[in-house]
C-alpha cells in the first residue's frame, strides 16, 4: 500500500473512532461493568481496525464491527488463560451470549442511548476531582488521545496519563455503578455533568494559559458533547440552556482573533463574521429550554445556564454594539446573581451596569468587589477596573490596573493585549 493511501486510511479510522468510541466504550462498560476494562477492549478494537481497514476498507457498520471485535478479543483472551478468575469467566460467558453473527461487518448495532448516558454520568462522577472528570470525559466520550488532551490543557502527556489512570482506579475502588442515578440525585449529578462540559468549552473559548487566545477544537468538542447530552435527556431544560449558551458563544469564534492570532474584543468584532447558523441553533435551544420550563406546574424561572444563554442571545442578536440591550443584560445578571451568588457574576454585572448607566455605576460595584477580596487573584478584576477608569479619563490609574492584570494572567495573547492597552494610557 502506498504511503498516501495508508495515511488516508489512518485518517478515516481516526475519524470513525471519534464518532464511535463513546458508544463503543459505553456498550462494553455495560457488558463488563468496568469502565477501565471497557476502554482497554475498545483500544484493542481500534488497533485491529488500524491493521485491517486499510486493506479491507471501512465496513458498512463500523460501530458494530468495532463492538464485535472488542468482545471477541476479550473472550478469546480470557478463555486462553490457565487460571481464570470467576469474574472474568462470567464476563466472558456474557459476552459470548451477546455475540451474534460471525461477520462483525453485518452485526446489528445495539441500542446505545442508555449506555451512553450511563457513561456520561460515570465519567463525571463526583467521586473524581474536577480535573479528572474533564480528562476522563474527553478520553471516553470525546475519543481524544491522552496526548491530545494533554496538549489542550498544557500539561505533559505523562501527567495527563496518570490523571486518567487514577480516575479509572478511583471509579473502580469506589464501586461506582454503571447506571443513570436515581431521580432523587439526578439533578445534582446532572449539574456535575453540565459543569464538566462547560469547563471544557470555556478552556477552549478563553484559554487560561499558553500562547493561544482560544482553542477552538475544545469548544467544538464541548458543543458536540452538549448536543449528544441534549438528545439523551430531551426533557431537561438546563441541558438545552447550556447547549444554547455554547451555540451563541461558538458563533463568535471566527471573529475573536485577527489573522496573526491576536485577540479582538467583543465591541470591535466584525459581526458579519459571526456564524448565523449557530446563532439560529442557539435561539432554538433557548426556546426549547424555556418551553420545557413553561410546561411545568408550578412555573419555574430559568436556570443558570439558560440565564447565561439569554445574556449571550442579547449580544448575538444585536446588529451593532450600540444596539445591545444592556438594560436587559443587567436584569438577567441580577437574576443570575440571585440564583447563583458569585463574585464573577457580579463582575460581569458591573460591566453591564457601566454600559447601561455609565462607568461610575460599574466602578462602584467593582470597587466593592475589590474590597471583599473574593477575586483577589482573578486578573479580570483589575482588567475591568482599568477599562472603567479609562472611560472616566483616569488614565494613570487605568495604566496601573492594566499592568497589574497583565502580570496576573497566564495567557500570553491576553498579556500582550493588556500591556498594549496600558501603553495607550500614557
mmCIF file of C-alpha atoms in Angstrom:
data_model
loop_
_atom_site.group_PDB
_atom_site.id
_atom_site.type_symbol
_atom_site.label_atom_id
_atom_site.label_comp_id
_atom_site.label_asym_id
_atom_site.label_seq_id
_atom_site.Cartn_x
_atom_site.Cartn_y
_atom_site.Cartn_z
ATOM 1 C CA UNK A 1 0.000 0.000 0.000
ATOM 2 C CA UNK A 2 1.314 3.479 -0.859
ATOM 3 C CA UNK A 3 2.158 5.920 1.894
ATOM 4 C CA UNK A 4 -0.634 8.262 0.733
ATOM 5 C CA UNK A 5 -3.241 5.514 0.790
ATOM 6 C CA UNK A 6 -2.073 4.336 4.209
ATOM 7 C CA UNK A 7 -2.293 7.879 5.554
ATOM 8 C CA UNK A 8 -5.794 8.304 4.106
ATOM 9 C CA UNK A 9 -6.888 5.009 5.652
ATOM 10 C CA UNK A 10 -5.499 6.005 9.037
ATOM 11 C CA UNK A 11 -7.323 9.339 8.914
ATOM 12 C CA UNK A 12 -10.540 7.516 8.066
ATOM 13 C CA UNK A 13 -10.093 5.129 11.006
ATOM 14 C CA UNK A 14 -9.391 8.049 13.343
ATOM 15 C CA UNK A 15 -12.491 9.868 12.112
ATOM 16 C CA UNK A 16 -14.678 6.809 12.718
ATOM 17 C CA UNK A 17 -13.093 6.400 16.143
ATOM 18 C CA UNK A 18 -14.024 9.946 17.155
ATOM 19 C CA UNK A 19 -17.639 9.238 16.230
ATOM 20 C CA UNK A 20 -17.972 5.702 17.553
ATOM 21 C CA UNK A 21 -15.613 5.472 20.556
ATOM 22 C CA UNK A 22 -18.056 6.829 23.139
ATOM 23 C CA UNK A 23 -20.777 4.444 22.022
ATOM 24 C CA UNK A 24 -18.332 1.543 21.858
ATOM 25 C CA UNK A 25 -16.954 2.109 25.364
ATOM 26 C CA UNK A 26 -20.465 2.652 26.731
ATOM 27 C CA UNK A 27 -21.690 -0.677 25.359
ATOM 28 C CA UNK A 28 -18.606 -2.527 26.588
ATOM 29 C CA UNK A 29 -18.873 -0.907 30.023
ATOM 30 C CA UNK A 30 -22.445 -2.158 30.301
ATOM 31 C CA UNK A 31 -21.292 -5.669 29.410
ATOM 32 C CA UNK A 32 -18.229 -5.731 31.671
ATOM 33 C CA UNK A 33 -19.298 -3.392 34.465
ATOM 34 C CA UNK A 34 -15.819 -1.805 34.378
ATOM 35 C CA UNK A 35 -15.102 1.465 32.549
ATOM 36 C CA UNK A 36 -11.324 0.951 32.582
ATOM 37 C CA UNK A 37 -11.625 -2.539 31.153
ATOM 38 C CA UNK A 38 -14.119 -1.312 28.558
ATOM 39 C CA UNK A 39 -11.652 1.297 27.353
ATOM 40 C CA UNK A 40 -8.874 -1.302 27.063
ATOM 41 C CA UNK A 41 -11.114 -3.523 24.945
ATOM 42 C CA UNK A 42 -12.096 -0.578 22.775
ATOM 43 C CA UNK A 43 -8.423 0.262 22.210
ATOM 44 C CA UNK A 44 -7.795 -3.343 21.150
ATOM 45 C CA UNK A 45 -10.577 -2.998 18.583
ATOM 46 C CA UNK A 46 -9.052 0.264 17.349
ATOM 47 C CA UNK A 47 -5.706 -1.472 16.819
ATOM 48 C CA UNK A 48 -7.490 -4.198 14.841
ATOM 49 C CA UNK A 49 -9.201 -1.554 12.690
ATOM 50 C CA UNK A 50 -5.880 0.180 12.005
ATOM 51 C CA UNK A 51 -4.453 -3.165 10.921
ATOM 52 C CA UNK A 52 -7.375 -4.395 8.800
ATOM 53 C CA UNK A 53 -9.341 -1.460 7.397
ATOM 54 C CA UNK A 54 -6.537 -0.057 5.209
ATOM 55 C CA UNK A 55 -6.670 -3.370 3.291
ATOM 56 C CA UNK A 56 -10.314 -4.386 3.593
ATOM 57 C CA UNK A 57 -11.919 -0.938 3.615
ATOM 58 C CA UNK A 58 -14.206 0.567 6.245
ATOM 59 C CA UNK A 59 -17.134 -1.787 6.976
ATOM 60 C CA UNK A 60 -20.700 -0.726 6.326
ATOM 61 C CA UNK A 61 -21.401 -0.521 10.065
ATOM 62 C CA UNK A 62 -18.066 0.427 11.670
ATOM 63 C CA UNK A 63 -19.513 0.753 15.176
ATOM 64 C CA UNK A 64 -20.882 -2.788 15.104
ATOM 65 C CA UNK A 65 -17.576 -4.058 13.674
ATOM 66 C CA UNK A 66 -15.588 -2.468 16.499
ATOM 67 C CA UNK A 67 -18.023 -3.748 19.149
ATOM 68 C CA UNK A 68 -17.941 -7.311 17.863
ATOM 69 C CA UNK A 69 -14.157 -7.398 17.510
ATOM 70 C CA UNK A 70 -13.710 -5.999 21.038
ATOM 71 C CA UNK A 71 -15.992 -8.645 22.522
ATOM 72 C CA UNK A 72 -14.375 -11.493 20.547
ATOM 73 C CA UNK A 73 -10.870 -10.466 21.521
ATOM 74 C CA UNK A 74 -11.938 -10.270 25.166
ATOM 75 C CA UNK A 75 -13.499 -13.738 25.094
ATOM 76 C CA UNK A 76 -10.530 -15.280 23.246
ATOM 77 C CA UNK A 77 -8.011 -13.743 25.634
ATOM 78 C CA UNK A 78 -9.821 -14.779 28.772
ATOM 79 C CA UNK A 79 -10.563 -18.304 27.529
ATOM 80 C CA UNK A 80 -6.841 -18.874 26.899
ATOM 81 C CA UNK A 81 -5.859 -18.106 30.493
ATOM 82 C CA UNK A 82 -4.838 -21.104 32.544
ATOM 83 C CA UNK A 83 -6.341 -19.651 35.687
ATOM 84 C CA UNK A 84 -9.450 -17.732 35.004
ATOM 85 C CA UNK A 85 -10.870 -15.575 37.709
ATOM 86 C CA UNK A 86 -14.571 -16.150 38.315
ATOM 87 C CA UNK A 87 -15.439 -12.552 37.491
ATOM 88 C CA UNK A 88 -13.809 -12.654 34.077
ATOM 89 C CA UNK A 89 -15.264 -16.084 33.401
ATOM 90 C CA UNK A 90 -18.735 -14.657 33.973
ATOM 91 C CA UNK A 91 -17.989 -11.665 31.723
ATOM 92 C CA UNK A 92 -16.632 -13.945 29.000
ATOM 93 C CA UNK A 93 -19.766 -16.077 29.157
ATOM 94 C CA UNK A 94 -21.958 -12.964 28.981
ATOM 95 C CA UNK A 95 -20.047 -11.582 26.016
ATOM 96 C CA UNK A 96 -20.298 -14.895 24.173
ATOM 97 C CA UNK A 97 -24.071 -14.753 24.607
ATOM 98 C CA UNK A 98 -24.128 -11.213 23.243
ATOM 99 C CA UNK A 99 -22.111 -12.128 20.168
ATOM 100 C CA UNK A 100 -24.483 -12.959 17.371
ATOM 101 C CA UNK A 101 -23.352 -13.218 13.783
ATOM 102 C CA UNK A 102 -19.859 -14.315 12.817
ATOM 103 C CA UNK A 103 -19.304 -11.417 10.448
ATOM 104 C CA UNK A 104 -18.740 -8.237 12.504
ATOM 105 C CA UNK A 105 -19.486 -6.082 9.477
ATOM 106 C CA UNK A 106 -23.057 -7.387 9.476
ATOM 107 C CA UNK A 107 -23.581 -7.417 13.230
ATOM 108 C CA UNK A 108 -26.519 -5.290 14.327
ATOM 109 C CA UNK A 109 -25.709 -2.162 16.228
ATOM 110 C CA UNK A 110 -27.061 -2.385 19.757
ATOM 111 C CA UNK A 111 -29.166 0.437 21.168
ATOM 112 C CA UNK A 112 -26.678 2.793 22.808
ATOM 113 C CA UNK A 113 -28.677 5.743 24.110
ATOM 114 C CA UNK A 114 -28.997 4.470 27.667
ATOM 115 C CA UNK A 115 -25.435 3.107 27.719
ATOM 116 C CA UNK A 116 -24.007 6.403 26.537
ATOM 117 C CA UNK A 117 -25.953 8.328 29.164
ATOM 118 C CA UNK A 118 -24.638 5.970 31.848
ATOM 119 C CA UNK A 119 -21.085 6.550 30.630
ATOM 120 C CA UNK A 120 -21.584 10.334 30.823
ATOM 121 C CA UNK A 121 -22.594 10.088 34.473
ATOM 122 C CA UNK A 122 -19.728 7.718 35.306
ATOM 123 C CA UNK A 123 -17.075 9.928 33.683
ATOM 124 C CA UNK A 124 -18.411 12.983 35.560
ATOM 125 C CA UNK A 125 -18.975 11.225 38.895
ATOM 126 C CA UNK A 126 -18.450 13.463 41.975
ATOM 127 C CA UNK A 127 -16.055 10.909 43.488
ATOM 128 C CA UNK A 128 -13.487 12.238 40.995
ATOM 129 C CA UNK A 129 -11.774 15.623 41.342
ATOM 130 C CA UNK A 130 -12.832 18.127 38.706
ATOM 131 C CA UNK A 131 -9.675 17.920 36.524
ATOM 132 C CA UNK A 132 -10.046 14.144 36.400
ATOM 133 C CA UNK A 133 -13.697 14.416 35.338
ATOM 134 C CA UNK A 134 -12.714 16.703 32.475
ATOM 135 C CA UNK A 135 -9.870 14.432 31.328
ATOM 136 C CA UNK A 136 -11.925 11.236 31.558
ATOM 137 C CA UNK A 137 -14.870 12.790 29.726
ATOM 138 C CA UNK A 138 -12.649 13.838 26.821
ATOM 139 C CA UNK A 139 -10.962 10.424 26.776
ATOM 140 C CA UNK A 140 -14.048 8.216 26.996
ATOM 141 C CA UNK A 141 -16.684 10.340 25.264
ATOM 142 C CA UNK A 142 -14.601 12.586 23.045
ATOM 143 C CA UNK A 143 -12.353 9.891 21.640
ATOM 144 C CA UNK A 144 -9.317 12.124 22.179
ATOM 145 C CA UNK A 145 -5.915 10.591 22.807
ATOM 146 C CA UNK A 146 -4.063 11.256 26.035
ATOM 147 C CA UNK A 147 -1.561 13.341 24.072
ATOM 148 C CA UNK A 148 -4.341 15.494 22.562
ATOM 149 C CA UNK A 149 -5.905 16.146 25.971
ATOM 150 C CA UNK A 150 -2.524 16.952 27.493
ATOM 151 C CA UNK A 151 -1.764 19.376 24.684
ATOM 152 C CA UNK A 152 -5.123 21.103 25.112
ATOM 153 C CA UNK A 153 -4.546 21.665 28.827
ATOM 154 C CA UNK A 154 -0.808 22.372 28.538
ATOM 155 C CA UNK A 155 0.404 19.558 30.763
ATOM 156 C CA UNK A 156 2.909 16.788 29.941
ATOM 157 C CA UNK A 157 1.336 13.644 28.423
ATOM 158 C CA UNK A 158 2.707 11.588 31.332
ATOM 159 C CA UNK A 159 0.875 13.827 33.803
ATOM 160 C CA UNK A 160 -2.386 13.513 31.901
ATOM 161 C CA UNK A 161 -1.952 9.743 31.555
ATOM 162 C CA UNK A 162 -1.509 9.434 35.323
ATOM 163 C CA UNK A 163 -4.584 11.596 35.897
ATOM 164 C CA UNK A 164 -6.706 9.363 33.666
ATOM 165 C CA UNK A 165 -5.352 6.128 35.174
ATOM 166 C CA UNK A 166 -6.009 7.400 38.708
ATOM 167 C CA UNK A 167 -9.534 8.403 37.703
ATOM 168 C CA UNK A 168 -10.347 4.920 36.424
ATOM 169 C CA UNK A 169 -8.834 3.321 39.530
ATOM 170 C CA UNK A 170 -10.830 5.643 41.746
ATOM 171 C CA UNK A 171 -14.076 4.696 39.989
ATOM 172 C CA UNK A 172 -13.246 1.005 40.357
ATOM 173 C CA UNK A 173 -12.211 1.286 44.017
ATOM 174 C CA UNK A 174 -15.334 3.270 44.850
ATOM 175 C CA UNK A 175 -17.525 0.681 43.137
ATOM 176 C CA UNK A 176 -19.264 3.355 41.076
ATOM 177 C CA UNK A 177 -22.151 1.577 39.330
ATOM 178 C CA UNK A 178 -22.593 1.857 35.581
ATOM 179 C CA UNK A 179 -26.050 3.353 35.752
ATOM 180 C CA UNK A 180 -28.044 6.563 35.493
ATOM 181 C CA UNK A 181 -28.578 7.975 39.014
ATOM 182 C CA UNK A 182 -31.926 7.678 40.706
ATOM 183 C CA UNK A 183 -34.347 10.590 40.318
ATOM 184 C CA UNK A 184 -33.566 11.846 43.849
ATOM 185 C CA UNK A 185 -29.937 12.549 42.938
ATOM 186 C CA UNK A 186 -30.339 13.016 39.192
ATOM 187 C CA UNK A 187 -30.419 16.820 39.319
ATOM 188 C CA UNK A 188 -27.242 17.122 41.372
ATOM 189 C CA UNK A 189 -25.374 14.609 39.228
ATOM 190 C CA UNK A 190 -26.603 16.238 36.016
ATOM 191 C CA UNK A 191 -25.272 19.559 37.297
ATOM 192 C CA UNK A 192 -21.833 17.932 37.623
ATOM 193 C CA UNK A 193 -22.041 16.712 34.023
ATOM 194 C CA UNK A 194 -23.042 20.132 32.707
ATOM 195 C CA UNK A 195 -20.260 21.776 34.703
ATOM 196 C CA UNK A 196 -17.658 19.493 33.130
ATOM 197 C CA UNK A 197 -18.922 20.144 29.593
ATOM 198 C CA UNK A 198 -18.927 23.908 30.182
ATOM 199 C CA UNK A 199 -15.436 23.815 31.711
ATOM 200 C CA UNK A 200 -14.184 22.139 28.532
ATOM 201 C CA UNK A 201 -15.913 24.795 26.429
ATOM 202 C CA UNK A 202 -14.558 27.681 28.498
ATOM 203 C CA UNK A 203 -10.991 26.430 28.321
ATOM 204 C CA UNK A 204 -11.349 26.444 24.556
ATOM 205 C CA UNK A 205 -13.092 29.818 24.426
ATOM 206 C CA UNK A 206 -10.646 31.680 26.694
ATOM 207 C CA UNK A 207 -7.521 29.617 27.277
ATOM 208 C CA UNK A 208 -6.231 30.072 30.798
ATOM 209 C CA UNK A 209 -2.592 29.633 29.780
ATOM 210 C CA UNK A 210 -0.283 29.280 26.808
ATOM 211 C CA UNK A 211 0.296 31.257 23.626
ATOM 212 C CA UNK A 212 -3.152 30.978 22.040
ATOM 213 C CA UNK A 213 -6.162 33.152 22.870
ATOM 214 C CA UNK A 214 -8.523 30.270 22.087
ATOM 215 C CA UNK A 215 -8.522 26.524 21.465
ATOM 216 C CA UNK A 216 -11.483 26.112 19.083
ATOM 217 C CA UNK A 217 -11.173 22.306 18.990
ATOM 218 C CA UNK A 218 -12.115 22.160 22.675
ATOM 219 C CA UNK A 219 -15.107 24.428 22.049
ATOM 220 C CA UNK A 220 -16.288 22.190 19.243
ATOM 221 C CA UNK A 221 -15.800 19.060 21.356
ATOM 222 C CA UNK A 222 -17.789 20.525 24.263
ATOM 223 C CA UNK A 223 -20.541 21.605 21.887
ATOM 224 C CA UNK A 224 -20.683 18.121 20.383
ATOM 225 C CA UNK A 225 -20.927 16.579 23.866
ATOM 226 C CA UNK A 226 -23.654 19.064 24.789
ATOM 227 C CA UNK A 227 -25.680 18.221 21.704
ATOM 228 C CA UNK A 228 -25.353 14.491 22.428
ATOM 229 C CA UNK A 229 -26.461 15.086 26.012
ATOM 230 C CA UNK A 230 -29.475 17.080 24.788
ATOM 231 C CA UNK A 231 -30.511 14.115 22.639
ATOM 232 C CA UNK A 232 -30.120 11.756 25.591
ATOM 233 C CA UNK A 233 -32.022 13.970 28.071
ATOM 234 C CA UNK A 234 -34.556 15.839 25.916
ATOM 235 C CA UNK A 235 -36.773 16.840 28.863
ATOM 236 C CA UNK A 236 -34.055 18.633 30.878
ATOM 237 C CA UNK A 237 -34.306 22.438 30.403
ATOM 238 C CA UNK A 238 -30.809 23.226 31.664
ATOM 239 C CA UNK A 239 -29.195 20.861 29.165
ATOM 240 C CA UNK A 240 -30.791 22.852 26.345
ATOM 241 C CA UNK A 241 -29.848 26.056 28.163
ATOM 242 C CA UNK A 242 -26.192 25.030 28.187
ATOM 243 C CA UNK A 243 -26.303 23.998 24.529
ATOM 244 C CA UNK A 244 -27.863 27.371 23.664
ATOM 245 C CA UNK A 245 -25.143 29.202 25.581
ATOM 246 C CA UNK A 246 -22.360 27.300 23.801
ATOM 247 C CA UNK A 247 -24.000 27.759 20.385
ATOM 248 C CA UNK A 248 -24.169 31.532 20.895
ATOM 249 C CA UNK A 249 -20.606 31.751 22.207
ATOM 250 C CA UNK A 250 -19.230 29.485 19.471
ATOM 251 C CA UNK A 251 -20.877 31.658 16.806
ATOM 252 C CA UNK A 252 -18.259 34.349 17.564
ATOM 253 C CA UNK A 253 -15.149 32.154 17.370
ATOM 254 C CA UNK A 254 -14.275 33.211 13.832
ATOM 255 C CA UNK A 255 -14.351 36.904 14.749
ATOM 256 C CA UNK A 256 -12.474 36.789 18.072
ATOM 257 C CA UNK A 257 -8.942 36.810 16.634
ATOM 258 C CA UNK A 258 -7.086 38.685 13.921
ATOM 259 C CA UNK A 259 -5.067 36.953 11.206
ATOM 260 C CA UNK A 260 -1.993 36.940 13.459
ATOM 261 C CA UNK A 261 -3.922 35.328 16.339
ATOM 262 C CA UNK A 262 -4.192 38.467 18.437
ATOM 263 C CA UNK A 263 -7.487 38.954 20.340
ATOM 264 C CA UNK A 264 -10.347 41.118 19.086
ATOM 265 C CA UNK A 265 -12.655 42.309 21.866
ATOM 266 C CA UNK A 266 -16.430 42.000 21.557
ATOM 267 C CA UNK A 267 -17.129 45.654 20.750
ATOM 268 C CA UNK A 268 -14.507 45.609 17.964
ATOM 269 C CA UNK A 269 -15.556 42.373 16.260
ATOM 270 C CA UNK A 270 -16.836 42.243 12.693
ATOM 271 C CA UNK A 271 -20.356 40.932 13.306
ATOM 272 C CA UNK A 272 -20.746 39.832 9.712
ATOM 273 C CA UNK A 273 -18.260 37.094 10.599
ATOM 274 C CA UNK A 274 -20.487 35.697 13.331
ATOM 275 C CA UNK A 275 -21.945 32.308 12.399
ATOM 276 C CA UNK A 276 -25.671 32.874 11.822
ATOM 277 C CA UNK A 277 -26.382 29.148 11.681
ATOM 278 C CA UNK A 278 -25.030 28.682 15.196
ATOM 279 C CA UNK A 279 -26.970 31.729 16.389
ATOM 280 C CA UNK A 280 -30.128 30.179 14.950
ATOM 281 C CA UNK A 281 -29.374 26.902 16.698
ATOM 282 C CA UNK A 282 -28.778 28.765 19.946
ATOM 283 C CA UNK A 283 -32.082 30.595 19.613
ATOM 284 C CA UNK A 284 -33.903 27.296 19.039
ATOM 285 C CA UNK A 285 -32.190 25.587 22.002
ATOM 286 C CA UNK A 286 -33.005 28.510 24.311
ATOM 287 C CA UNK A 287 -36.651 28.459 23.194
ATOM 288 C CA UNK A 288 -36.744 24.733 23.873
ATOM 289 C CA UNK A 289 -35.320 25.265 27.360
ATOM 290 C CA UNK A 290 -37.874 27.979 28.123
ATOM 291 C CA UNK A 291 -40.687 25.906 26.637
ATOM 292 C CA UNK A 292 -39.879 22.948 28.869
ATOM 293 C CA UNK A 293 -39.933 25.196 31.926
ATOM 294 C CA UNK A 294 -43.220 26.818 30.987
ATOM 295 C CA UNK A 295 -44.784 23.383 30.563
ATOM 296 C CA UNK A 296 -44.143 22.584 34.213
ATOM 297 C CA UNK A 297 -46.520 23.311 37.075
ATOM 298 C CA UNK A 298 -45.961 25.417 39.059
ATOM 299 C CA UNK A 299 -43.988 27.679 36.682
ATOM 300 C CA UNK A 300 -40.275 27.897 37.443
ATOM 301 C CA UNK A 301 -37.728 30.534 36.490
ATOM 302 C CA UNK A 302 -34.834 29.997 34.122
ATOM 303 C CA UNK A 303 -31.837 28.061 35.383
ATOM 304 C CA UNK A 304 -28.279 29.445 35.447
ATOM 305 C CA UNK A 305 -27.267 28.166 32.002
ATOM 306 C CA UNK A 306 -30.483 29.392 30.388
ATOM 307 C CA UNK A 307 -29.961 32.812 32.008
ATOM 308 C CA UNK A 308 -26.411 32.985 30.642
ATOM 309 C CA UNK A 309 -27.723 31.877 27.257
ATOM 310 C CA UNK A 310 -30.287 34.683 27.344
ATOM 311 C CA UNK A 311 -27.445 37.143 28.011
ATOM 312 C CA UNK A 312 -25.446 35.688 25.120
ATOM 313 C CA UNK A 313 -28.549 35.994 22.926
ATOM 314 C CA UNK A 314 -28.699 39.741 23.628
ATOM 315 C CA UNK A 315 -25.198 40.071 22.190
ATOM 316 C CA UNK A 316 -25.710 37.609 19.329
ATOM 317 C CA UNK A 317 -28.870 39.273 18.028
ATOM 318 C CA UNK A 318 -27.643 42.885 18.268
ATOM 319 C CA UNK A 319 -26.583 44.058 14.793
ATOM 320 C CA UNK A 320 -24.175 46.625 16.278
ATOM 321 C CA UNK A 321 -22.597 47.171 19.715
ATOM 322 C CA UNK A 322 -24.770 50.260 20.245
ATOM 323 C CA UNK A 323 -27.908 48.204 19.607
ATOM 324 C CA UNK A 324 -27.170 45.832 22.500
ATOM 325 C CA UNK A 325 -29.944 45.802 25.100
ATOM 326 C CA UNK A 326 -27.709 46.449 28.122
ATOM 327 C CA UNK A 327 -30.605 47.104 30.482
ATOM 328 C CA UNK A 328 -31.968 43.629 29.743
ATOM 329 C CA UNK A 329 -28.494 42.190 30.343
ATOM 330 C CA UNK A 330 -28.299 43.980 33.708
ATOM 331 C CA UNK A 331 -31.650 42.444 34.698
ATOM 332 C CA UNK A 332 -30.525 38.975 33.588
ATOM 333 C CA UNK A 333 -27.281 39.236 35.549
ATOM 334 C CA UNK A 334 -29.257 40.352 38.605
ATOM 335 C CA UNK A 335 -31.445 37.248 38.280
ATOM 336 C CA UNK A 336 -28.358 35.065 37.832
ATOM 337 C CA UNK A 337 -26.687 36.625 40.876
ATOM 338 C CA UNK A 338 -29.763 35.930 42.959
ATOM 339 C CA UNK A 339 -29.968 32.336 41.742
ATOM 340 C CA UNK A 340 -26.229 31.570 41.941
ATOM 341 C CA UNK A 341 -24.431 34.233 44.008
ATOM 342 C CA UNK A 342 -20.920 34.657 42.630
ATOM 343 C CA UNK A 343 -18.293 37.380 42.588
ATOM 344 C CA UNK A 344 -17.575 36.593 38.932
ATOM 345 C CA UNK A 345 -21.246 37.084 38.049
ATOM 346 C CA UNK A 346 -21.193 40.397 39.930
ATOM 347 C CA UNK A 347 -18.106 41.479 37.998
ATOM 348 C CA UNK A 348 -19.930 40.787 34.739
ATOM 349 C CA UNK A 349 -22.949 42.648 36.096
ATOM 350 C CA UNK A 350 -20.665 45.625 36.791
ATOM 351 C CA UNK A 351 -19.649 45.690 33.122
ATOM 352 C CA UNK A 352 -23.305 45.618 32.086
ATOM 353 C CA UNK A 353 -24.147 48.390 34.567
ATOM 354 C CA UNK A 354 -21.387 50.539 33.122
ATOM 355 C CA UNK A 355 -22.717 50.065 29.606
ATOM 356 C CA UNK A 356 -26.318 50.707 30.568
ATOM 357 C CA UNK A 357 -25.893 53.534 33.094
ATOM 358 C CA UNK A 358 -22.328 54.820 32.769
ATOM 359 C CA UNK A 359 -18.869 53.792 34.020
ATOM 360 C CA UNK A 360 -19.435 55.262 37.518
ATOM 361 C CA UNK A 361 -22.211 52.738 38.176
ATOM 362 C CA UNK A 362 -19.956 49.863 37.201
ATOM 363 C CA UNK A 363 -16.909 51.141 39.064
ATOM 364 C CA UNK A 364 -18.855 51.370 42.316
ATOM 365 C CA UNK A 365 -19.607 47.641 42.190
ATOM 366 C CA UNK A 366 -16.078 46.741 41.038
ATOM 367 C CA UNK A 367 -14.522 48.651 43.932
ATOM 368 C CA UNK A 368 -16.831 46.851 46.336
ATOM 369 C CA UNK A 369 -15.713 43.508 44.908
ATOM 370 C CA UNK A 370 -12.066 44.549 45.254
ATOM 371 C CA UNK A 371 -12.587 45.301 48.956
ATOM 372 C CA UNK A 372 -14.378 41.983 49.540
ATOM 373 C CA UNK A 373 -11.331 40.152 48.169
ATOM 374 C CA UNK A 374 -13.020 37.103 46.610
ATOM 375 C CA UNK A 375 -11.436 37.971 43.232
ATOM 376 C CA UNK A 376 -8.014 38.933 44.561
ATOM 377 C CA UNK A 377 -6.234 36.501 42.214
ATOM 378 C CA UNK A 378 -8.600 36.963 39.248
ATOM 379 C CA UNK A 379 -6.936 39.008 36.518
ATOM 380 C CA UNK A 380 -10.217 40.230 35.032
ATOM 381 C CA UNK A 381 -10.989 42.298 38.126
ATOM 382 C CA UNK A 382 -8.128 44.795 37.529
ATOM 383 C CA UNK A 383 -8.760 44.496 33.776
ATOM 384 C CA UNK A 384 -12.404 45.587 34.128
ATOM 385 C CA UNK A 385 -11.451 48.277 36.643
ATOM 386 C CA UNK A 386 -8.818 49.602 34.247
ATOM 387 C CA UNK A 387 -11.327 49.834 31.418
ATOM 388 C CA UNK A 388 -13.805 51.751 33.590
ATOM 389 C CA UNK A 389 -11.106 54.124 34.836
ATOM 390 C CA UNK A 390 -10.018 54.764 31.251
ATOM 391 C CA UNK A 391 -13.590 55.601 30.243
ATOM 392 C CA UNK A 392 -13.679 58.088 33.139
ATOM 393 C CA UNK A 393 -10.494 59.740 31.928
ATOM 394 C CA UNK A 394 -8.370 58.492 34.870
ATOM 395 C CA UNK A 395 -5.601 57.295 32.567
ATOM 396 C CA UNK A 396 -2.724 56.962 35.047
ATOM 397 C CA UNK A 397 -4.798 54.766 37.360
ATOM 398 C CA UNK A 398 -6.038 52.745 34.388
ATOM 399 C CA UNK A 399 -2.491 52.066 33.211
ATOM 400 C CA UNK A 400 -1.532 50.664 36.624
ATOM 401 C CA UNK A 401 -4.556 48.367 36.627
ATOM 402 C CA UNK A 402 -3.916 47.117 33.075
ATOM 403 C CA UNK A 403 -0.321 46.317 34.020
ATOM 404 C CA UNK A 404 -1.471 44.525 37.167
ATOM 405 C CA UNK A 405 -3.937 42.443 35.166
ATOM 406 C CA UNK A 406 -1.225 41.584 32.620
ATOM 407 C CA UNK A 407 1.032 40.304 35.393
ATOM 408 C CA UNK A 408 -1.747 38.049 36.703
ATOM 409 C CA UNK A 409 -2.867 36.278 33.514
ATOM 410 C CA UNK A 410 -1.267 33.042 32.328
ATOM 411 C CA UNK A 411 -2.219 33.555 28.681
ATOM 412 C CA UNK A 412 0.426 35.240 26.541
ATOM 413 C CA UNK A 413 -2.032 36.694 23.995
ATOM 414 C CA UNK A 414 -4.098 38.237 26.756
ATOM 415 C CA UNK A 415 -0.981 39.588 28.449
ATOM 416 C CA UNK A 416 0.099 41.283 25.218
ATOM 417 C CA UNK A 417 -3.361 42.818 24.805
ATOM 418 C CA UNK A 418 -3.437 44.168 28.370
ATOM 419 C CA UNK A 419 0.061 45.628 28.073
ATOM 420 C CA UNK A 420 -0.886 47.273 24.778
ATOM 421 C CA UNK A 421 -3.901 48.851 26.457
ATOM 422 C CA UNK A 422 -1.655 50.016 29.292
ATOM 423 C CA UNK A 423 0.584 51.664 26.721
ATOM 424 C CA UNK A 424 -2.406 53.509 25.256
ATOM 425 C CA UNK A 425 -2.928 55.197 28.648
ATOM 426 C CA UNK A 426 0.387 57.068 28.523
#
